[in-house]
mmCIF file of C-alpha atoms in Angstrom:
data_model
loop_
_atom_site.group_PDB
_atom_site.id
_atom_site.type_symbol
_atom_site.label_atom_id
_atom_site.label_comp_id
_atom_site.label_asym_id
_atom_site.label_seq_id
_atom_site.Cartn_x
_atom_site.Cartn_y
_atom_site.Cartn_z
ATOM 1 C CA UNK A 1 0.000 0.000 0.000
ATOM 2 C CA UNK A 2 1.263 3.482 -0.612
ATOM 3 C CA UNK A 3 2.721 5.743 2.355
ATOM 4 C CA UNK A 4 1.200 9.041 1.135
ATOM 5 C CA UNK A 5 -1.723 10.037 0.330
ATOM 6 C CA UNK A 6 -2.210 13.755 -1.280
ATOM 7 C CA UNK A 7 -4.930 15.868 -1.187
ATOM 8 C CA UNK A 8 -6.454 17.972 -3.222
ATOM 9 C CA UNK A 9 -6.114 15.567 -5.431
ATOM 10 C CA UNK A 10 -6.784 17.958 -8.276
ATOM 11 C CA UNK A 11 -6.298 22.099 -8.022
ATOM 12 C CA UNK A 12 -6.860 25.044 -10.347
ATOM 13 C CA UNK A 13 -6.118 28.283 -9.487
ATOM 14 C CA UNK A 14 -5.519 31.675 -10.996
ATOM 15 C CA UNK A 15 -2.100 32.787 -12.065
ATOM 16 C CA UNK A 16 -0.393 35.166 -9.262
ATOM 17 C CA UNK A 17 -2.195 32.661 -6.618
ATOM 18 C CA UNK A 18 -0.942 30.315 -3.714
ATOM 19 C CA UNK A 19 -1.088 27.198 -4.178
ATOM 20 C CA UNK A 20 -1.442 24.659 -1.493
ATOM 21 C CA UNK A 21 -1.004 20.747 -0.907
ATOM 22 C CA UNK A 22 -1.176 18.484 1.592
ATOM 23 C CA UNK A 23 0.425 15.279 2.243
ATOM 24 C CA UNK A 24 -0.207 12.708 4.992
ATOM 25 C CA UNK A 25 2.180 9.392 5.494
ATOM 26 C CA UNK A 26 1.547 6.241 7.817
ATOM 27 C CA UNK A 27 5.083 5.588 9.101
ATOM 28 C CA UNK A 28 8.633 6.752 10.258
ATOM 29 C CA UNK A 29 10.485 8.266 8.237
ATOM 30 C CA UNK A 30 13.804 9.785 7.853
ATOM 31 C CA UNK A 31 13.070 11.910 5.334
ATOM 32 C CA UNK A 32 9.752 13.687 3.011
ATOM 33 C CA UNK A 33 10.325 14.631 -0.141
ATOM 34 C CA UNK A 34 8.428 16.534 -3.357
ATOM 35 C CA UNK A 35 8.580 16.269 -7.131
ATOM 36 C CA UNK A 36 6.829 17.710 -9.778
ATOM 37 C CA UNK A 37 5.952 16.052 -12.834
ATOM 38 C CA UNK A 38 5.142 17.728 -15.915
ATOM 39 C CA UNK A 39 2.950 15.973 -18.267
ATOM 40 C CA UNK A 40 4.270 13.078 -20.144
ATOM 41 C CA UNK A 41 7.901 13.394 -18.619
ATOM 42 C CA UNK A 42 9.463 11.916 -15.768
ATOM 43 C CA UNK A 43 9.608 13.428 -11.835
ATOM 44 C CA UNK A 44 11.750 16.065 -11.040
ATOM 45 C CA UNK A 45 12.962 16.826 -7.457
ATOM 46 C CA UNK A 46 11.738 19.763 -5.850
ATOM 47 C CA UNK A 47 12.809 19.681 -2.183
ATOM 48 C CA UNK A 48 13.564 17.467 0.969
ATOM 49 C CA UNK A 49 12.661 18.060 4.848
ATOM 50 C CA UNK A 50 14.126 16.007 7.019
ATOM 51 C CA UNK A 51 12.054 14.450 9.989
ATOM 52 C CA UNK A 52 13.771 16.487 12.507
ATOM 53 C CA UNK A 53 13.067 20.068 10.273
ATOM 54 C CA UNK A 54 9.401 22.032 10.578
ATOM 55 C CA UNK A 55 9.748 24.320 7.949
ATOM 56 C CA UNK A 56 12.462 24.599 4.956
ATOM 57 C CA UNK A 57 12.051 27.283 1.928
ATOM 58 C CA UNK A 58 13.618 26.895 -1.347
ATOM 59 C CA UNK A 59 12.782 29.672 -3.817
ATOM 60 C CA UNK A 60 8.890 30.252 -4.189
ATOM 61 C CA UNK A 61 8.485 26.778 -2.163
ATOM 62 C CA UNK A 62 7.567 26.317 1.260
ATOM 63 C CA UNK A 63 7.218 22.709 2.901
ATOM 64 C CA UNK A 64 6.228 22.282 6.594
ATOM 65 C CA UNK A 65 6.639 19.007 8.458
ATOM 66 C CA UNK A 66 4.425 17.224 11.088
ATOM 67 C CA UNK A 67 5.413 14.261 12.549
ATOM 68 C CA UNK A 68 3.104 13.878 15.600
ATOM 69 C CA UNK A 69 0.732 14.344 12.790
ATOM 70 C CA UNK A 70 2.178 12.548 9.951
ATOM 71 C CA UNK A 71 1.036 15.544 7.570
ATOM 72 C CA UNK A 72 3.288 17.902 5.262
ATOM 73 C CA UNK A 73 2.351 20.812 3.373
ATOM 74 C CA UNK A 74 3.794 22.249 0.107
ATOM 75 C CA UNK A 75 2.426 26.008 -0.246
ATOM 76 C CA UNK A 76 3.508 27.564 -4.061
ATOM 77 C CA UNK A 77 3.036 31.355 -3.819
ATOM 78 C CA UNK A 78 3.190 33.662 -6.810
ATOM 79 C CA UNK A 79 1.808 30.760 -8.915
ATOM 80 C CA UNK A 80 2.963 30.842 -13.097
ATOM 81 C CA UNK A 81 0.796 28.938 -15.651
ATOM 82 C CA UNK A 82 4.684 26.937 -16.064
ATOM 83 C CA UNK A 83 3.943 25.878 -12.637
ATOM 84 C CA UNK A 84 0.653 23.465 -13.888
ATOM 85 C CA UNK A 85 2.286 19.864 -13.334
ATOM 86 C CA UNK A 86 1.643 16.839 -11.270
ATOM 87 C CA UNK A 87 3.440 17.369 -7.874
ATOM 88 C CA UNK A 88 3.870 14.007 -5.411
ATOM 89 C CA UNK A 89 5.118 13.606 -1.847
ATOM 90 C CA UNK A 90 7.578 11.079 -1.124
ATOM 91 C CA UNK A 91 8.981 9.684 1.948
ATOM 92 C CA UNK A 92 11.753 7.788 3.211
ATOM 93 C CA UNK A 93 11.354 4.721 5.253
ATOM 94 C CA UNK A 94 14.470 5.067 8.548
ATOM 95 C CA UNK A 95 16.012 2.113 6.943
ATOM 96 C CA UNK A 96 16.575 4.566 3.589
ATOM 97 C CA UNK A 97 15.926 2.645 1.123
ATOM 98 C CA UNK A 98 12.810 2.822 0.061
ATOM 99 C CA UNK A 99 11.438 5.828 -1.206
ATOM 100 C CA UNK A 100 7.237 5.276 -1.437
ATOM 101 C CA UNK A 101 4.944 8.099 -3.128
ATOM 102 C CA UNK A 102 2.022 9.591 -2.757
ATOM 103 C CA UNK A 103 -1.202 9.738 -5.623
ATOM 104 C CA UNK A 104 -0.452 13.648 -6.435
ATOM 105 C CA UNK A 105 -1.704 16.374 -6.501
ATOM 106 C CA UNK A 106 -2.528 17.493 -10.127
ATOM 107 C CA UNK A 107 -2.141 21.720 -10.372
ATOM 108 C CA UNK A 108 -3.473 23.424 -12.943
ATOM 109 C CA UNK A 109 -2.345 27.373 -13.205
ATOM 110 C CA UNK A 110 -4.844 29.120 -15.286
ATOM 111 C CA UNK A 111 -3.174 32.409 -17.041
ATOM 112 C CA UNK B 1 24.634 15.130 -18.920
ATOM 113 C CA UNK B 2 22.843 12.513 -19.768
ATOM 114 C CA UNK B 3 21.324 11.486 -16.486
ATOM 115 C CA UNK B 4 18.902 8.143 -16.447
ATOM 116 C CA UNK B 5 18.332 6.891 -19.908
ATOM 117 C CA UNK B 6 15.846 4.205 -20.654
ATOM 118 C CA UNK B 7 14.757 2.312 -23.448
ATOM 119 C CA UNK B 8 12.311 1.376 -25.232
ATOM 120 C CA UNK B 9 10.398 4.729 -24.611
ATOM 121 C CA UNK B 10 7.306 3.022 -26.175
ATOM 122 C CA UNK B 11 6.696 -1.167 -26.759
ATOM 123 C CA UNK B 12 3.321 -2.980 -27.257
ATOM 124 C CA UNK B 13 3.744 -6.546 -26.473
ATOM 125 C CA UNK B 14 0.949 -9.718 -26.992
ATOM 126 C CA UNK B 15 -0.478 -11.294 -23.668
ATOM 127 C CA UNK B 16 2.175 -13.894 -22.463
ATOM 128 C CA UNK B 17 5.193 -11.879 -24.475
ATOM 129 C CA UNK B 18 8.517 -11.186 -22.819
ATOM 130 C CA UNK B 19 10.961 -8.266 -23.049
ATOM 131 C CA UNK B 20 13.592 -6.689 -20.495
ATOM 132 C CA UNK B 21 13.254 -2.706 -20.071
ATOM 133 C CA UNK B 22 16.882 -1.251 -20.170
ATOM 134 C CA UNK B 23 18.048 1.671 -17.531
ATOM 135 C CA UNK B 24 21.392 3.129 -17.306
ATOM 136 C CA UNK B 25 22.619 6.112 -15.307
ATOM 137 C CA UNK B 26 25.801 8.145 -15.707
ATOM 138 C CA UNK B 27 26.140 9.701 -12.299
ATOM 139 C CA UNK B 28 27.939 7.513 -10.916
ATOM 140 C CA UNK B 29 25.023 6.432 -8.424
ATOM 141 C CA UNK B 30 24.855 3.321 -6.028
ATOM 142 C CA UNK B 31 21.240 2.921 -5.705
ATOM 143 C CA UNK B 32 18.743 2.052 -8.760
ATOM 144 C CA UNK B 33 15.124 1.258 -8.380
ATOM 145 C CA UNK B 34 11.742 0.782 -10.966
ATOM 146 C CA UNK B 35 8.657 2.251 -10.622
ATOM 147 C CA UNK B 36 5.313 1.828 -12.403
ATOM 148 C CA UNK B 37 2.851 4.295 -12.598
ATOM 149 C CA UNK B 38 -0.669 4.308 -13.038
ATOM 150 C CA UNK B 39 -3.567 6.350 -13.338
ATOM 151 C CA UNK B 40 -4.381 8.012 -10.131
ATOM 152 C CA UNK B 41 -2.332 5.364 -8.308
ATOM 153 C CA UNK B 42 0.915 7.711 -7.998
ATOM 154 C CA UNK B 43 4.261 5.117 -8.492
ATOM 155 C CA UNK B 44 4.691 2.188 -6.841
ATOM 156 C CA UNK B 45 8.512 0.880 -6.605
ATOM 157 C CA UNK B 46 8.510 -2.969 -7.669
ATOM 158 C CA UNK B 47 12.102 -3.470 -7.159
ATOM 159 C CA UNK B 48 15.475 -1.620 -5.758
ATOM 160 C CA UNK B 49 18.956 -2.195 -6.256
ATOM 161 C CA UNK B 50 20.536 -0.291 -2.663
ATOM 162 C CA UNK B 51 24.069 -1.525 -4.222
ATOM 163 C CA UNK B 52 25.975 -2.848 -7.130
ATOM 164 C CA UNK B 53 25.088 -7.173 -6.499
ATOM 165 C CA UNK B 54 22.210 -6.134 -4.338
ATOM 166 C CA UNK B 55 18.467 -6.332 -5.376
ATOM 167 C CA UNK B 56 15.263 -6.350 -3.073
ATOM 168 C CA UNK B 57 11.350 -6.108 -3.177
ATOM 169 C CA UNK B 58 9.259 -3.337 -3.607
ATOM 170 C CA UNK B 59 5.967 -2.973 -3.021
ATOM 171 C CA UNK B 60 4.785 -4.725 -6.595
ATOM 172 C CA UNK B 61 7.173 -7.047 -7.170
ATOM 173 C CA UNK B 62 5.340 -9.935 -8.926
ATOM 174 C CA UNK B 63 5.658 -10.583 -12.415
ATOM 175 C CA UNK B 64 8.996 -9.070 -12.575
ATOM 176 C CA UNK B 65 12.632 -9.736 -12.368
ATOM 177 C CA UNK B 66 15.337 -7.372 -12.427
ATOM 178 C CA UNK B 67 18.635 -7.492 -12.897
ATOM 179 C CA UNK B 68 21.993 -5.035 -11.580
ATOM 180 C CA UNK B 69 24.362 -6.077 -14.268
ATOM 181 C CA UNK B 70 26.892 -3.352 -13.392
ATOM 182 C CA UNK B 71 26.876 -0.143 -11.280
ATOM 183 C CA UNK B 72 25.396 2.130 -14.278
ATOM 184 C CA UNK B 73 22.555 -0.907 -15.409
ATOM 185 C CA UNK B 74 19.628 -1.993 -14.103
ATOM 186 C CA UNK B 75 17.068 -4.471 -16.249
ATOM 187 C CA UNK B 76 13.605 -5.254 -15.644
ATOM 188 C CA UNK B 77 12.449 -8.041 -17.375
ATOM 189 C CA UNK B 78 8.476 -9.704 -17.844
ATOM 190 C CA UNK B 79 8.860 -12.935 -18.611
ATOM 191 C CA UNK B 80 5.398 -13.322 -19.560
ATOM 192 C CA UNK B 81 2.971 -9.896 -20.150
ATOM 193 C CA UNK B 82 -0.019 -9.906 -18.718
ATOM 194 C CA UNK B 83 -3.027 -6.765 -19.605
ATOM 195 C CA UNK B 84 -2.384 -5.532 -15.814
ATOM 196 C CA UNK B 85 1.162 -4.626 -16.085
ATOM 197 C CA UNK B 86 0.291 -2.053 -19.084
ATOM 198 C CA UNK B 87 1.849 0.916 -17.668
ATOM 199 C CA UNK B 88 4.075 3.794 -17.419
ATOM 200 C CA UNK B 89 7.556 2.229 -16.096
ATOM 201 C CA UNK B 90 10.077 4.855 -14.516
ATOM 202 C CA UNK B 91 13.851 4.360 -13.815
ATOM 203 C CA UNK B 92 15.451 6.301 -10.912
ATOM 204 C CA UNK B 93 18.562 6.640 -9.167
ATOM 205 C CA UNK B 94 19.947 7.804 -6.150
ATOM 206 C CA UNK B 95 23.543 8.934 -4.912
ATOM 207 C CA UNK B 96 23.370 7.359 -1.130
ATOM 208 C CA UNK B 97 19.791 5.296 -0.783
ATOM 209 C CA UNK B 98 20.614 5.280 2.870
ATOM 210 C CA UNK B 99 20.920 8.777 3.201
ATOM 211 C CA UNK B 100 18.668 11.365 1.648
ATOM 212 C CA UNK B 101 18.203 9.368 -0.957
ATOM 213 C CA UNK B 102 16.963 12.237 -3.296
ATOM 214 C CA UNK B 103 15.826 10.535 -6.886
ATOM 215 C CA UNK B 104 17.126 11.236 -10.535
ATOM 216 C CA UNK B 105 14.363 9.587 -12.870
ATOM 217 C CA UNK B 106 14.816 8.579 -16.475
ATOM 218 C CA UNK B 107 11.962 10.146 -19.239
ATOM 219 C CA UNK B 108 9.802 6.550 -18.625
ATOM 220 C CA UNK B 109 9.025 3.548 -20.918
ATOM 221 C CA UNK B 110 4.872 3.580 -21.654
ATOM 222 C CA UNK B 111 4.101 -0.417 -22.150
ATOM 223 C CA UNK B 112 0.797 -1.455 -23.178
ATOM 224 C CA UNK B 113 0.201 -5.180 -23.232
ATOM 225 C CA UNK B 114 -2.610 -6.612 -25.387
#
């Protein structure tokens, strides 16, 4: 069975909007990841929080960590139409193997 | 800079039909792993290489067989198609799988089986 689980699973917004997602897992982990996919290609990596990290920034993204909830957020602000992709959560198991997804969120950024 | 290269990028195979997907990386990575993707199921790993002469178990392992044949290949071979493994098949690799292990996927291999 999958670890994540995403939600919305689908989103449009406006162009110049935030854009949020949420992700919930079931297990430890060491790590929780997110990638974007853009139609028809593979995932790209977007940004990693480790389980012992809240909050972490990278650019226009924002990811926030809960792990007495088992619940991460991504938060786009100043969305771009280029933005409109698939975008998954992804965690590590604390062995580090294993690197299980979520269903995804699907964005669409309307200009 | 070629990253994770895969081929075939597209194959159509008859029920009961083998044929081994091919992935190589170039970045000098340790850990390997295949994913298949479906609609509105995210991916689901079926198999992992953690080191060069390793290989384990995903989560959808059956049906498949993969192979580390060096530290830049890893094969996944179906000996005989069935209709419910027509999917979306992603390569990825990772510098230190027991560390961050932060994926580098290949452009994916769509496989319908009839």
């Amino acid at each position: 069975s999958q670890q994540g689980e995403e939600d919305p699973q689908a989103l449009s917004i406006q162009e110049g909007e935030n854009a949020t997602m949420n992700c919930s897992y079931k297990t430890s982990i060491n790590n929780l990841q997110w990638y974007r996919q853009n139609s028809g290609r593979g995932l790209v990596h977007l940004i990693l929080i480790r389980s012992n990290e809240r909050e972490k920034h990278s650019g226009r993204l924002r990811v926030t960590l809960d792990t007495s909830k088992k619940s991460s957020s991504l938060l786009i602000t100043a969305s771009r139409a280029a933005d409109t992709a698939s975008y998954f959560c992804a965690t590590v198991n604390t062995g580090g193997f294993k690197t299980i997804f979520g269903a995804g969120t699907r964005l669409f950024v309307k200009a | 800079n070629a990253g994770v290269t895969q081929t075939p990028k597209f194959q159509v195979l008859k029920t009961g039909q083998s044929m081994t997907l091919q992935c190589a990386q170039d970045m000098n990575h340790n850990s390997m792993y295949w994913y298949r993707q479906d609609p509105g199921m995210g991916l689901r790993l079926i198999y992992y290489s953690a080191s060069e002469g390793t290989t384990d178990k995903g989560e959808v392992p059956n049906g498949y067989n993969v192979s580390r044949l060096n530290k830049r290949e890893f094969s996944l071979r179906l000996e005989s198609a069935a209709p419910s493994q027509t999917s979306v098949y992603f390569c990825a690799s990772s510098e230190d799988g027991s560390g961050a292990n932060v994926l580098t996927f290949g452009a994916g291999s769509r496989l319908t089986v009839l």
